[in-house]
């Protein structure tokens, strides 16, 4: 029987009332691992004590105090614990679209590049660990309060965590300079990042949705990401497909349709062009976690 990754839908945008900042945060003991899953929210996690192994997109990395991970929506991840001691961590889930604000365009660009150009996890040095832990503690306390300005304070603290994450990331320097773009151009990119698994998405569909020409959308992707629309759409789909090949026993055809391709033939062609391997060979050459 095929094992599919779990879609964790216990937290959805509909959970929040109108005007509420879409964010949930908790600091809790994890007493057992959890299987491959994904959800529509972005997630930032910080281990505060304990040991374990996290699997992101089929790739394992060790967890220890100071291990931090920032995952965009729909990324597969799982966790294993290797002894009877609990692992304590902050888990903060939020609507990634809330960070795509005109005043913080650099944050949006960093989030888009994350996982495309560098890994989304690393181990913090001691001072940065303490700083981010304190900010997350303040954010968690605020989320439970009814204080004046709560929604704005939560947004500020989340941004502080995100900035600290990228400032201390070992691969941060390779991100290069940000590009000046208009807010509507971010809307195109946001939309593709949250709808790339839908078969119907296309350059024309995005242009129609935002009431602009296809030339405007095409130019925004090329200027912002250095890729045309279809290249970027394929990149998102193949990245997810690669994770599914490593982390699940779904068939190649099931994966092709899951990530948004309308035919197995087109998926097979694009996957080989992107990775240099067939999907079957890619699965064989990559270690599957136990």
PDB file of C-alpha atoms in Angstrom:
ATOM      1  CA  UNK A   1       0.000   0.000   0.000  1.00  0.00           C
ATOM      2  CA  UNK A   2       1.382   3.382  -1.008  1.00  0.00           C
ATOM      3  CA  UNK A   3       2.339   5.705   1.842  1.00  0.00           C
ATOM      4  CA  UNK A   4       1.494   9.330   1.169  1.00  0.00           C
ATOM      5  CA  UNK A   5       2.852  12.323   3.106  1.00  0.00           C
ATOM      6  CA  UNK A   6       0.348  13.698   5.587  1.00  0.00           C
ATOM      7  CA  UNK A   7      -1.204  17.076   4.904  1.00  0.00           C
ATOM      8  CA  UNK A   8      -1.280  18.697   8.330  1.00  0.00           C
ATOM      9  CA  UNK A   9      -4.428  20.802   8.197  1.00  0.00           C
ATOM     10  CA  UNK A  10      -5.079  21.318  11.906  1.00  0.00           C
ATOM     11  CA  UNK A  11      -4.050  24.940  11.390  1.00  0.00           C
ATOM     12  CA  UNK A  12      -5.580  26.758   8.439  1.00  0.00           C
ATOM     13  CA  UNK A  13      -6.097  30.375   7.480  1.00  0.00           C
ATOM     14  CA  UNK A  14      -9.771  29.901   8.310  1.00  0.00           C
ATOM     15  CA  UNK A  15      -8.700  29.246  11.921  1.00  0.00           C
ATOM     16  CA  UNK A  16      -8.075  32.958  12.365  1.00  0.00           C
ATOM     17  CA  UNK A  17     -10.647  35.705  12.738  1.00  0.00           C
ATOM     18  CA  UNK A  18     -10.681  38.698  10.428  1.00  0.00           C
ATOM     19  CA  UNK A  19      -7.909  41.114  11.404  1.00  0.00           C
ATOM     20  CA  UNK A  20      -5.900  38.512  13.344  1.00  0.00           C
ATOM     21  CA  UNK A  21      -2.284  37.991  12.414  1.00  0.00           C
ATOM     22  CA  UNK A  22      -2.148  34.416  11.032  1.00  0.00           C
ATOM     23  CA  UNK A  23       0.436  32.949  13.385  1.00  0.00           C
ATOM     24  CA  UNK A  24       0.553  30.074  15.878  1.00  0.00           C
ATOM     25  CA  UNK A  25       3.486  29.457  18.212  1.00  0.00           C
ATOM     26  CA  UNK A  26       4.177  26.988  20.983  1.00  0.00           C
ATOM     27  CA  UNK A  27       7.153  25.691  22.970  1.00  0.00           C
ATOM     28  CA  UNK A  28       6.600  22.037  23.759  1.00  0.00           C
ATOM     29  CA  UNK A  29       8.247  18.684  24.481  1.00  0.00           C
ATOM     30  CA  UNK A  30       8.285  16.276  21.551  1.00  0.00           C
ATOM     31  CA  UNK A  31       8.241  12.753  22.990  1.00  0.00           C
ATOM     32  CA  UNK A  32       8.119  10.814  19.725  1.00  0.00           C
ATOM     33  CA  UNK A  33       8.939  11.454  16.092  1.00  0.00           C
ATOM     34  CA  UNK A  34       6.429  12.292  13.406  1.00  0.00           C
ATOM     35  CA  UNK A  35       6.040  11.107   9.808  1.00  0.00           C
ATOM     36  CA  UNK A  36       6.513  13.023   6.585  1.00  0.00           C
ATOM     37  CA  UNK A  37       3.992  15.830   6.388  1.00  0.00           C
ATOM     38  CA  UNK A  38       3.436  19.260   4.915  1.00  0.00           C
ATOM     39  CA  UNK A  39       1.077  22.160   5.495  1.00  0.00           C
ATOM     40  CA  UNK A  40      -0.037  25.423   3.934  1.00  0.00           C
ATOM     41  CA  UNK A  41       1.797  27.539   6.521  1.00  0.00           C
ATOM     42  CA  UNK A  42       5.473  28.422   6.656  1.00  0.00           C
ATOM     43  CA  UNK A  43       7.189  27.100   9.775  1.00  0.00           C
ATOM     44  CA  UNK A  44      10.172  28.175  11.804  1.00  0.00           C
ATOM     45  CA  UNK A  45      11.386  25.833  14.541  1.00  0.00           C
ATOM     46  CA  UNK A  46      14.144  26.109  17.148  1.00  0.00           C
ATOM     47  CA  UNK A  47      15.381  23.228  19.284  1.00  0.00           C
ATOM     48  CA  UNK A  48      16.000  24.327  22.875  1.00  0.00           C
ATOM     49  CA  UNK A  49      17.015  20.978  24.397  1.00  0.00           C
ATOM     50  CA  UNK A  50      17.309  17.339  23.430  1.00  0.00           C
ATOM     51  CA  UNK A  51      18.615  15.452  20.405  1.00  0.00           C
ATOM     52  CA  UNK A  52      17.067  14.017  17.269  1.00  0.00           C
ATOM     53  CA  UNK A  53      17.097  13.893  13.491  1.00  0.00           C
ATOM     54  CA  UNK A  54      15.023  15.967  11.113  1.00  0.00           C
ATOM     55  CA  UNK A  55      14.389  14.931   7.521  1.00  0.00           C
ATOM     56  CA  UNK A  56      13.681  17.821   5.146  1.00  0.00           C
ATOM     57  CA  UNK A  57      12.858  16.821   1.593  1.00  0.00           C
ATOM     58  CA  UNK A  58      14.407  13.409   2.220  1.00  0.00           C
ATOM     59  CA  UNK A  59      17.698  14.868   3.528  1.00  0.00           C
ATOM     60  CA  UNK A  60      18.641  14.228   7.161  1.00  0.00           C
ATOM     61  CA  UNK A  61      20.309  16.603   9.576  1.00  0.00           C
ATOM     62  CA  UNK A  62      21.067  16.310  13.273  1.00  0.00           C
ATOM     63  CA  UNK A  63      19.062  18.251  15.827  1.00  0.00           C
ATOM     64  CA  UNK A  64      20.542  19.706  18.996  1.00  0.00           C
ATOM     65  CA  UNK A  65      20.020  22.852  21.071  1.00  0.00           C
ATOM     66  CA  UNK A  66      20.348  25.770  18.646  1.00  0.00           C
ATOM     67  CA  UNK A  67      19.202  23.870  15.540  1.00  0.00           C
ATOM     68  CA  UNK A  68      16.908  26.162  13.576  1.00  0.00           C
ATOM     69  CA  UNK A  69      14.862  25.539  10.446  1.00  0.00           C
ATOM     70  CA  UNK A  70      12.690  27.799   8.312  1.00  0.00           C
ATOM     71  CA  UNK A  71      10.444  25.947   5.880  1.00  0.00           C
ATOM     72  CA  UNK A  72       8.232  27.526   3.213  1.00  0.00           C
ATOM     73  CA  UNK A  73       4.750  26.006   2.734  1.00  0.00           C
ATOM     74  CA  UNK A  74       4.312  22.491   1.344  1.00  0.00           C
ATOM     75  CA  UNK A  75       7.866  21.331   2.089  1.00  0.00           C
ATOM     76  CA  UNK A  76       8.036  17.733   3.287  1.00  0.00           C
ATOM     77  CA  UNK A  77       9.583  17.191   6.697  1.00  0.00           C
ATOM     78  CA  UNK A  78       9.698  14.505   9.357  1.00  0.00           C
ATOM     79  CA  UNK A  79      11.498  13.860  12.638  1.00  0.00           C
ATOM     80  CA  UNK A  80      13.027  10.962  14.548  1.00  0.00           C
ATOM     81  CA  UNK A  81      13.976  10.795  18.202  1.00  0.00           C
ATOM     82  CA  UNK A  82      16.675   8.347  19.154  1.00  0.00           C
ATOM     83  CA  UNK A  83      16.261   7.953  22.900  1.00  0.00           C
ATOM     84  CA  UNK A  84      13.546   8.204  25.512  1.00  0.00           C
ATOM     85  CA  UNK A  85      14.318  11.800  26.427  1.00  0.00           C
ATOM     86  CA  UNK A  86      11.969  14.444  24.985  1.00  0.00           C
ATOM     87  CA  UNK A  87      13.156  17.069  22.569  1.00  0.00           C
ATOM     88  CA  UNK A  88      11.953  20.592  23.384  1.00  0.00           C
ATOM     89  CA  UNK A  89      11.429  23.074  20.597  1.00  0.00           C
ATOM     90  CA  UNK A  90       9.648  26.222  19.550  1.00  0.00           C
ATOM     91  CA  UNK A  91       7.319  25.703  16.625  1.00  0.00           C
ATOM     92  CA  UNK A  92       6.005  28.850  14.952  1.00  0.00           C
ATOM     93  CA  UNK A  93       3.687  28.523  11.955  1.00  0.00           C
ATOM     94  CA  UNK A  94       2.596  31.564   9.983  1.00  0.00           C
ATOM     95  CA  UNK A  95       1.150  32.695   6.681  1.00  0.00           C
ATOM     96  CA  UNK A  96       4.181  33.448   4.517  1.00  0.00           C
ATOM     97  CA  UNK A  97       2.178  36.001   2.552  1.00  0.00           C
ATOM     98  CA  UNK A  98       2.060  38.179   5.661  1.00  0.00           C
ATOM     99  CA  UNK A  99       5.779  38.864   5.247  1.00  0.00           C
ATOM    100  CA  UNK A 100       5.549  40.032   1.651  1.00  0.00           C
ATOM    101  CA  UNK A 101       5.130  43.684   2.568  1.00  0.00           C
ATOM    102  CA  UNK A 102       6.376  46.676   0.531  1.00  0.00           C
ATOM    103  CA  UNK A 103       8.562  47.829   3.437  1.00  0.00           C
ATOM    104  CA  UNK A 104      10.238  44.412   3.747  1.00  0.00           C
ATOM    105  CA  UNK A 105      10.730  43.285   0.148  1.00  0.00           C
ATOM    106  CA  UNK A 106      14.159  41.895   1.000  1.00  0.00           C
ATOM    107  CA  UNK A 107      12.550  39.373   3.369  1.00  0.00           C
ATOM    108  CA  UNK A 108      10.281  38.099   0.619  1.00  0.00           C
ATOM    109  CA  UNK A 109      13.211  37.686  -1.741  1.00  0.00           C
ATOM    110  CA  UNK A 110      15.204  35.779   0.868  1.00  0.00           C
ATOM    111  CA  UNK A 111      12.258  33.464   1.532  1.00  0.00           C
ATOM    112  CA  UNK A 112      11.864  32.742  -2.165  1.00  0.00           C
ATOM    113  CA  UNK A 113      15.555  31.895  -2.505  1.00  0.00           C
ATOM    114  CA  UNK A 114      15.569  29.724   0.603  1.00  0.00           C
ATOM    115  CA  UNK A 115      15.840  26.043  -0.371  1.00  0.00           C
ATOM    116  CA  UNK A 116      16.440  27.044  -3.990  1.00  0.00           C
ATOM    117  CA  UNK A 117      19.955  28.320  -3.324  1.00  0.00           C
ATOM    118  CA  UNK A 118      20.796  27.182   0.209  1.00  0.00           C
ATOM    119  CA  UNK A 119      19.573  24.791   2.862  1.00  0.00           C
ATOM    120  CA  UNK A 120      16.751  25.979   5.159  1.00  0.00           C
ATOM    121  CA  UNK A 121      18.369  24.710   8.389  1.00  0.00           C
ATOM    122  CA  UNK A 122      21.590  25.209  10.329  1.00  0.00           C
ATOM    123  CA  UNK A 123      22.961  25.328  13.892  1.00  0.00           C
ATOM    124  CA  UNK A 124      23.073  28.728  15.573  1.00  0.00           C
ATOM    125  CA  UNK A 125      26.156  29.983  17.443  1.00  0.00           C
ATOM    126  CA  UNK A 126      25.504  30.446  21.197  1.00  0.00           C
ATOM    127  CA  UNK A 127      24.823  34.196  21.197  1.00  0.00           C
ATOM    128  CA  UNK A 128      22.436  34.000  18.232  1.00  0.00           C
ATOM    129  CA  UNK A 129      20.695  30.985  19.794  1.00  0.00           C
ATOM    130  CA  UNK A 130      20.032  32.964  22.970  1.00  0.00           C
ATOM    131  CA  UNK A 131      18.831  35.999  21.013  1.00  0.00           C
ATOM    132  CA  UNK A 132      16.363  34.074  18.841  1.00  0.00           C
ATOM    133  CA  UNK A 133      15.158  32.003  21.792  1.00  0.00           C
ATOM    134  CA  UNK A 134      14.367  35.204  23.694  1.00  0.00           C
ATOM    135  CA  UNK A 135      12.476  36.707  20.751  1.00  0.00           C
ATOM    136  CA  UNK A 136      10.446  33.530  20.270  1.00  0.00           C
ATOM    137  CA  UNK A 137       9.662  33.492  24.001  1.00  0.00           C
ATOM    138  CA  UNK A 138       8.376  37.065  23.754  1.00  0.00           C
ATOM    139  CA  UNK A 139       6.356  36.180  20.655  1.00  0.00           C
ATOM    140  CA  UNK A 140       4.796  33.165  22.373  1.00  0.00           C
ATOM    141  CA  UNK A 141       3.881  35.241  25.439  1.00  0.00           C
ATOM    142  CA  UNK A 142       2.332  37.934  23.248  1.00  0.00           C
ATOM    143  CA  UNK A 143       0.292  35.383  21.299  1.00  0.00           C
ATOM    144  CA  UNK A 144      -1.425  34.390  24.570  1.00  0.00           C
ATOM    145  CA  UNK A 145      -2.022  37.949  25.731  1.00  0.00           C
ATOM    146  CA  UNK A 146      -4.801  40.445  25.110  1.00  0.00           C
ATOM    147  CA  UNK A 147      -2.522  43.482  25.274  1.00  0.00           C
ATOM    148  CA  UNK A 148      -3.027  46.628  23.230  1.00  0.00           C
ATOM    149  CA  UNK A 149      -1.304  46.383  19.841  1.00  0.00           C
ATOM    150  CA  UNK A 150      -0.960  42.605  20.058  1.00  0.00           C
ATOM    151  CA  UNK A 151      -1.223  41.965  16.299  1.00  0.00           C
ATOM    152  CA  UNK A 152       1.399  44.556  15.414  1.00  0.00           C
ATOM    153  CA  UNK A 153       3.762  43.379  18.156  1.00  0.00           C
ATOM    154  CA  UNK A 154       3.522  39.786  16.891  1.00  0.00           C
ATOM    155  CA  UNK A 155       4.340  40.880  13.359  1.00  0.00           C
ATOM    156  CA  UNK A 156       7.374  42.847  14.603  1.00  0.00           C
ATOM    157  CA  UNK A 157       8.685  39.911  16.649  1.00  0.00           C
ATOM    158  CA  UNK A 158       8.208  37.477  13.765  1.00  0.00           C
ATOM    159  CA  UNK A 159      10.148  39.792  11.472  1.00  0.00           C
ATOM    160  CA  UNK A 160      12.882  40.030  14.101  1.00  0.00           C
ATOM    161  CA  UNK A 161      13.185  36.239  14.164  1.00  0.00           C
ATOM    162  CA  UNK A 162      13.293  36.061  10.362  1.00  0.00           C
ATOM    163  CA  UNK A 163      15.961  38.748  10.129  1.00  0.00           C
ATOM    164  CA  UNK A 164      18.064  37.024  12.788  1.00  0.00           C
ATOM    165  CA  UNK A 165      17.646  33.698  10.960  1.00  0.00           C
ATOM    166  CA  UNK A 166      19.062  35.106   7.729  1.00  0.00           C
ATOM    167  CA  UNK A 167      21.682  37.303   9.395  1.00  0.00           C
ATOM    168  CA  UNK A 168      23.214  34.238  11.072  1.00  0.00           C
ATOM    169  CA  UNK A 169      22.718  31.805   8.188  1.00  0.00           C
ATOM    170  CA  UNK A 170      26.099  30.517   6.927  1.00  0.00           C
ATOM    171  CA  UNK A 171      24.929  30.880   3.323  1.00  0.00           C
ATOM    172  CA  UNK A 172      23.484  34.354   3.728  1.00  0.00           C
ATOM    173  CA  UNK A 173      26.347  36.116   1.943  1.00  0.00           C
ATOM    174  CA  UNK A 174      25.640  34.168  -1.253  1.00  0.00           C
ATOM    175  CA  UNK A 175      22.135  35.640  -1.495  1.00  0.00           C
ATOM    176  CA  UNK A 176      23.560  38.812  -3.035  1.00  0.00           C
ATOM    177  CA  UNK A 177      21.803  42.129  -3.384  1.00  0.00           C
ATOM    178  CA  UNK A 178      18.034  42.415  -3.388  1.00  0.00           C
ATOM    179  CA  UNK A 179      16.124  43.825  -6.331  1.00  0.00           C
ATOM    180  CA  UNK A 180      13.776  46.789  -6.165  1.00  0.00           C
ATOM    181  CA  UNK A 181      10.339  45.642  -7.247  1.00  0.00           C
ATOM    182  CA  UNK A 182       6.764  46.809  -6.929  1.00  0.00           C
ATOM    183  CA  UNK A 183       4.309  45.219  -4.458  1.00  0.00           C
ATOM    184  CA  UNK A 184       2.181  43.814  -7.297  1.00  0.00           C
ATOM    185  CA  UNK A 185       5.192  41.921  -8.662  1.00  0.00           C
ATOM    186  CA  UNK A 186       5.471  40.159  -5.302  1.00  0.00           C
ATOM    187  CA  UNK A 187       1.823  39.194  -5.651  1.00  0.00           C
ATOM    188  CA  UNK A 188       2.688  37.202  -8.791  1.00  0.00           C
ATOM    189  CA  UNK A 189       5.480  35.338  -7.015  1.00  0.00           C
ATOM    190  CA  UNK A 190       3.421  34.728  -3.868  1.00  0.00           C
ATOM    191  CA  UNK A 191       0.607  33.286  -5.925  1.00  0.00           C
ATOM    192  CA  UNK A 192       2.840  30.846  -7.795  1.00  0.00           C
ATOM    193  CA  UNK A 193       4.542  29.729  -4.570  1.00  0.00           C
ATOM    194  CA  UNK A 194       1.196  28.818  -3.005  1.00  0.00           C
ATOM    195  CA  UNK A 195      -0.548  27.407  -6.113  1.00  0.00           C
ATOM    196  CA  UNK A 196       2.238  25.648  -8.028  1.00  0.00           C
ATOM    197  CA  UNK A 197       0.715  22.205  -7.460  1.00  0.00           C
ATOM    198  CA  UNK A 198      -2.472  23.167  -9.294  1.00  0.00           C
ATOM    199  CA  UNK A 199      -2.558  21.849 -12.836  1.00  0.00           C
ATOM    200  CA  UNK A 200      -4.417  24.924 -14.100  1.00  0.00           C
ATOM    201  CA  UNK A 201      -1.759  27.480 -13.162  1.00  0.00           C
ATOM    202  CA  UNK A 202      -0.156  29.213 -16.132  1.00  0.00           C
ATOM    203  CA  UNK A 203       1.341  32.528 -17.170  1.00  0.00           C
ATOM    204  CA  UNK A 204      -1.984  33.526 -18.703  1.00  0.00           C
ATOM    205  CA  UNK A 205      -3.965  32.487 -15.623  1.00  0.00           C
ATOM    206  CA  UNK A 206      -1.758  34.575 -13.325  1.00  0.00           C
ATOM    207  CA  UNK A 207      -2.000  37.579 -15.644  1.00  0.00           C
ATOM    208  CA  UNK A 208      -5.798  37.284 -15.776  1.00  0.00           C
ATOM    209  CA  UNK A 209      -6.074  36.950 -12.013  1.00  0.00           C
ATOM    210  CA  UNK A 210      -4.178  40.184 -11.412  1.00  0.00           C
ATOM    211  CA  UNK A 211      -5.556  42.070 -14.394  1.00  0.00           C
ATOM    212  CA  UNK A 212      -2.233  42.642 -16.139  1.00  0.00           C
ATOM    213  CA  UNK A 213      -0.666  41.510 -19.386  1.00  0.00           C
ATOM    214  CA  UNK A 214       1.410  38.347 -19.687  1.00  0.00           C
ATOM    215  CA  UNK A 215       4.368  40.598 -20.540  1.00  0.00           C
ATOM    216  CA  UNK A 216       4.177  42.239 -17.110  1.00  0.00           C
ATOM    217  CA  UNK A 217       4.160  38.877 -15.312  1.00  0.00           C
ATOM    218  CA  UNK A 218       6.894  37.467 -17.519  1.00  0.00           C
ATOM    219  CA  UNK A 219       9.112  40.490 -16.938  1.00  0.00           C
ATOM    220  CA  UNK A 220       8.617  40.380 -13.164  1.00  0.00           C
ATOM    221  CA  UNK A 221       9.800  36.769 -12.908  1.00  0.00           C
ATOM    222  CA  UNK A 222      12.793  37.364 -15.143  1.00  0.00           C
ATOM    223  CA  UNK A 223      13.890  40.485 -13.279  1.00  0.00           C
ATOM    224  CA  UNK A 224      13.283  39.167  -9.770  1.00  0.00           C
ATOM    225  CA  UNK A 225      14.338  35.541 -10.068  1.00  0.00           C
ATOM    226  CA  UNK A 226      16.438  35.421 -13.224  1.00  0.00           C
ATOM    227  CA  UNK A 227      14.104  32.765 -14.623  1.00  0.00           C
ATOM    228  CA  UNK A 228      11.088  32.821 -16.876  1.00  0.00           C
ATOM    229  CA  UNK A 229       7.698  31.863 -15.473  1.00  0.00           C
ATOM    230  CA  UNK A 230       7.735  28.259 -16.685  1.00  0.00           C
ATOM    231  CA  UNK A 231      11.284  27.655 -15.482  1.00  0.00           C
ATOM    232  CA  UNK A 232      10.348  28.796 -12.003  1.00  0.00           C
ATOM    233  CA  UNK A 233       7.107  26.808 -11.968  1.00  0.00           C
ATOM    234  CA  UNK A 234       9.014  23.692 -13.005  1.00  0.00           C
ATOM    235  CA  UNK A 235      11.656  24.369 -10.358  1.00  0.00           C
ATOM    236  CA  UNK A 236       9.035  24.395  -7.590  1.00  0.00           C
ATOM    237  CA  UNK A 237       7.370  21.247  -8.903  1.00  0.00           C
ATOM    238  CA  UNK A 238      10.583  19.292  -9.442  1.00  0.00           C
ATOM    239  CA  UNK A 239      11.871  20.266  -6.005  1.00  0.00           C
ATOM    240  CA  UNK A 240       8.741  18.822  -4.421  1.00  0.00           C
ATOM    241  CA  UNK A 241       8.824  15.778  -6.707  1.00  0.00           C
ATOM    242  CA  UNK A 242      12.433  15.077  -5.719  1.00  0.00           C
ATOM    243  CA  UNK A 243      11.440  15.119  -2.051  1.00  0.00           C
ATOM    244  CA  UNK A 244       8.536  12.756  -2.693  1.00  0.00           C
ATOM    245  CA  UNK A 245      10.768  10.340  -4.607  1.00  0.00           C
ATOM    246  CA  UNK A 246      13.185  10.155  -1.688  1.00  0.00           C
ATOM    247  CA  UNK A 247      10.780  10.277   1.235  1.00  0.00           C
ATOM    248  CA  UNK A 248       7.771   8.242   0.047  1.00  0.00           C
ATOM    249  CA  UNK A 249       6.955   5.109  -1.912  1.00  0.00           C
ATOM    250  CA  UNK A 250       4.499   6.919  -4.177  1.00  0.00           C
ATOM    251  CA  UNK A 251       4.765   5.842  -7.806  1.00  0.00           C
ATOM    252  CA  UNK A 252       6.319   8.175 -10.361  1.00  0.00           C
ATOM    253  CA  UNK A 253       2.905   8.702 -11.945  1.00  0.00           C
ATOM    254  CA  UNK A 254       1.322   9.568  -8.584  1.00  0.00           C
ATOM    255  CA  UNK A 255       4.080  12.064  -7.920  1.00  0.00           C
ATOM    256  CA  UNK A 256       3.760  13.619 -11.375  1.00  0.00           C
ATOM    257  CA  UNK A 257       0.089  14.394 -10.838  1.00  0.00           C
ATOM    258  CA  UNK A 258       0.595  15.420  -7.200  1.00  0.00           C
ATOM    259  CA  UNK A 259       3.019  18.206  -8.139  1.00  0.00           C
ATOM    260  CA  UNK A 260       0.769  19.586 -10.874  1.00  0.00           C
ATOM    261  CA  UNK A 261       1.786  17.997 -14.176  1.00  0.00           C
ATOM    262  CA  UNK A 262      -1.053  17.079 -16.527  1.00  0.00           C
ATOM    263  CA  UNK A 263       0.761  14.073 -17.969  1.00  0.00           C
ATOM    264  CA  UNK A 264       3.421  11.593 -16.948  1.00  0.00           C
ATOM    265  CA  UNK A 265       5.212  12.173 -20.235  1.00  0.00           C
ATOM    266  CA  UNK A 266       5.730  15.894 -19.621  1.00  0.00           C
ATOM    267  CA  UNK A 267       6.811  15.250 -16.020  1.00  0.00           C
ATOM    268  CA  UNK A 268       9.353  12.656 -17.172  1.00  0.00           C
ATOM    269  CA  UNK A 269      10.828  15.077 -19.717  1.00  0.00           C
ATOM    270  CA  UNK A 270      11.030  18.046 -17.340  1.00  0.00           C
ATOM    271  CA  UNK A 271      12.440  15.976 -14.472  1.00  0.00           C
ATOM    272  CA  UNK A 272      15.259  14.612 -16.635  1.00  0.00           C
ATOM    273  CA  UNK A 273      16.023  18.078 -18.042  1.00  0.00           C
ATOM    274  CA  UNK A 274      16.161  19.496 -14.503  1.00  0.00           C
ATOM    275  CA  UNK A 275      18.133  16.790 -12.706  1.00  0.00           C
ATOM    276  CA  UNK A 276      19.957  14.893 -15.456  1.00  0.00           C
ATOM    277  CA  UNK A 277      18.334  11.674 -14.224  1.00  0.00           C
ATOM    278  CA  UNK A 278      15.080   9.867 -14.747  1.00  0.00           C
ATOM    279  CA  UNK A 279      12.773   9.899 -11.742  1.00  0.00           C
ATOM    280  CA  UNK A 280      13.408   6.187 -11.216  1.00  0.00           C
ATOM    281  CA  UNK A 281      17.191   6.600 -11.298  1.00  0.00           C
ATOM    282  CA  UNK A 282      16.970   9.611  -8.995  1.00  0.00           C
ATOM    283  CA  UNK A 283      15.082   7.526  -6.447  1.00  0.00           C
ATOM    284  CA  UNK A 284      17.638   4.709  -6.693  1.00  0.00           C
ATOM    285  CA  UNK A 285      20.625   7.013  -6.237  1.00  0.00           C
ATOM    286  CA  UNK A 286      19.303   8.829  -3.187  1.00  0.00           C
ATOM    287  CA  UNK A 287      19.214   7.309   0.266  1.00  0.00           C
ATOM    288  CA  UNK A 288      15.761   6.816   1.721  1.00  0.00           C
ATOM    289  CA  UNK A 289      15.513   7.396   5.494  1.00  0.00           C
ATOM    290  CA  UNK A 290      14.495   4.418   7.524  1.00  0.00           C
TER     291      UNK A 290
END
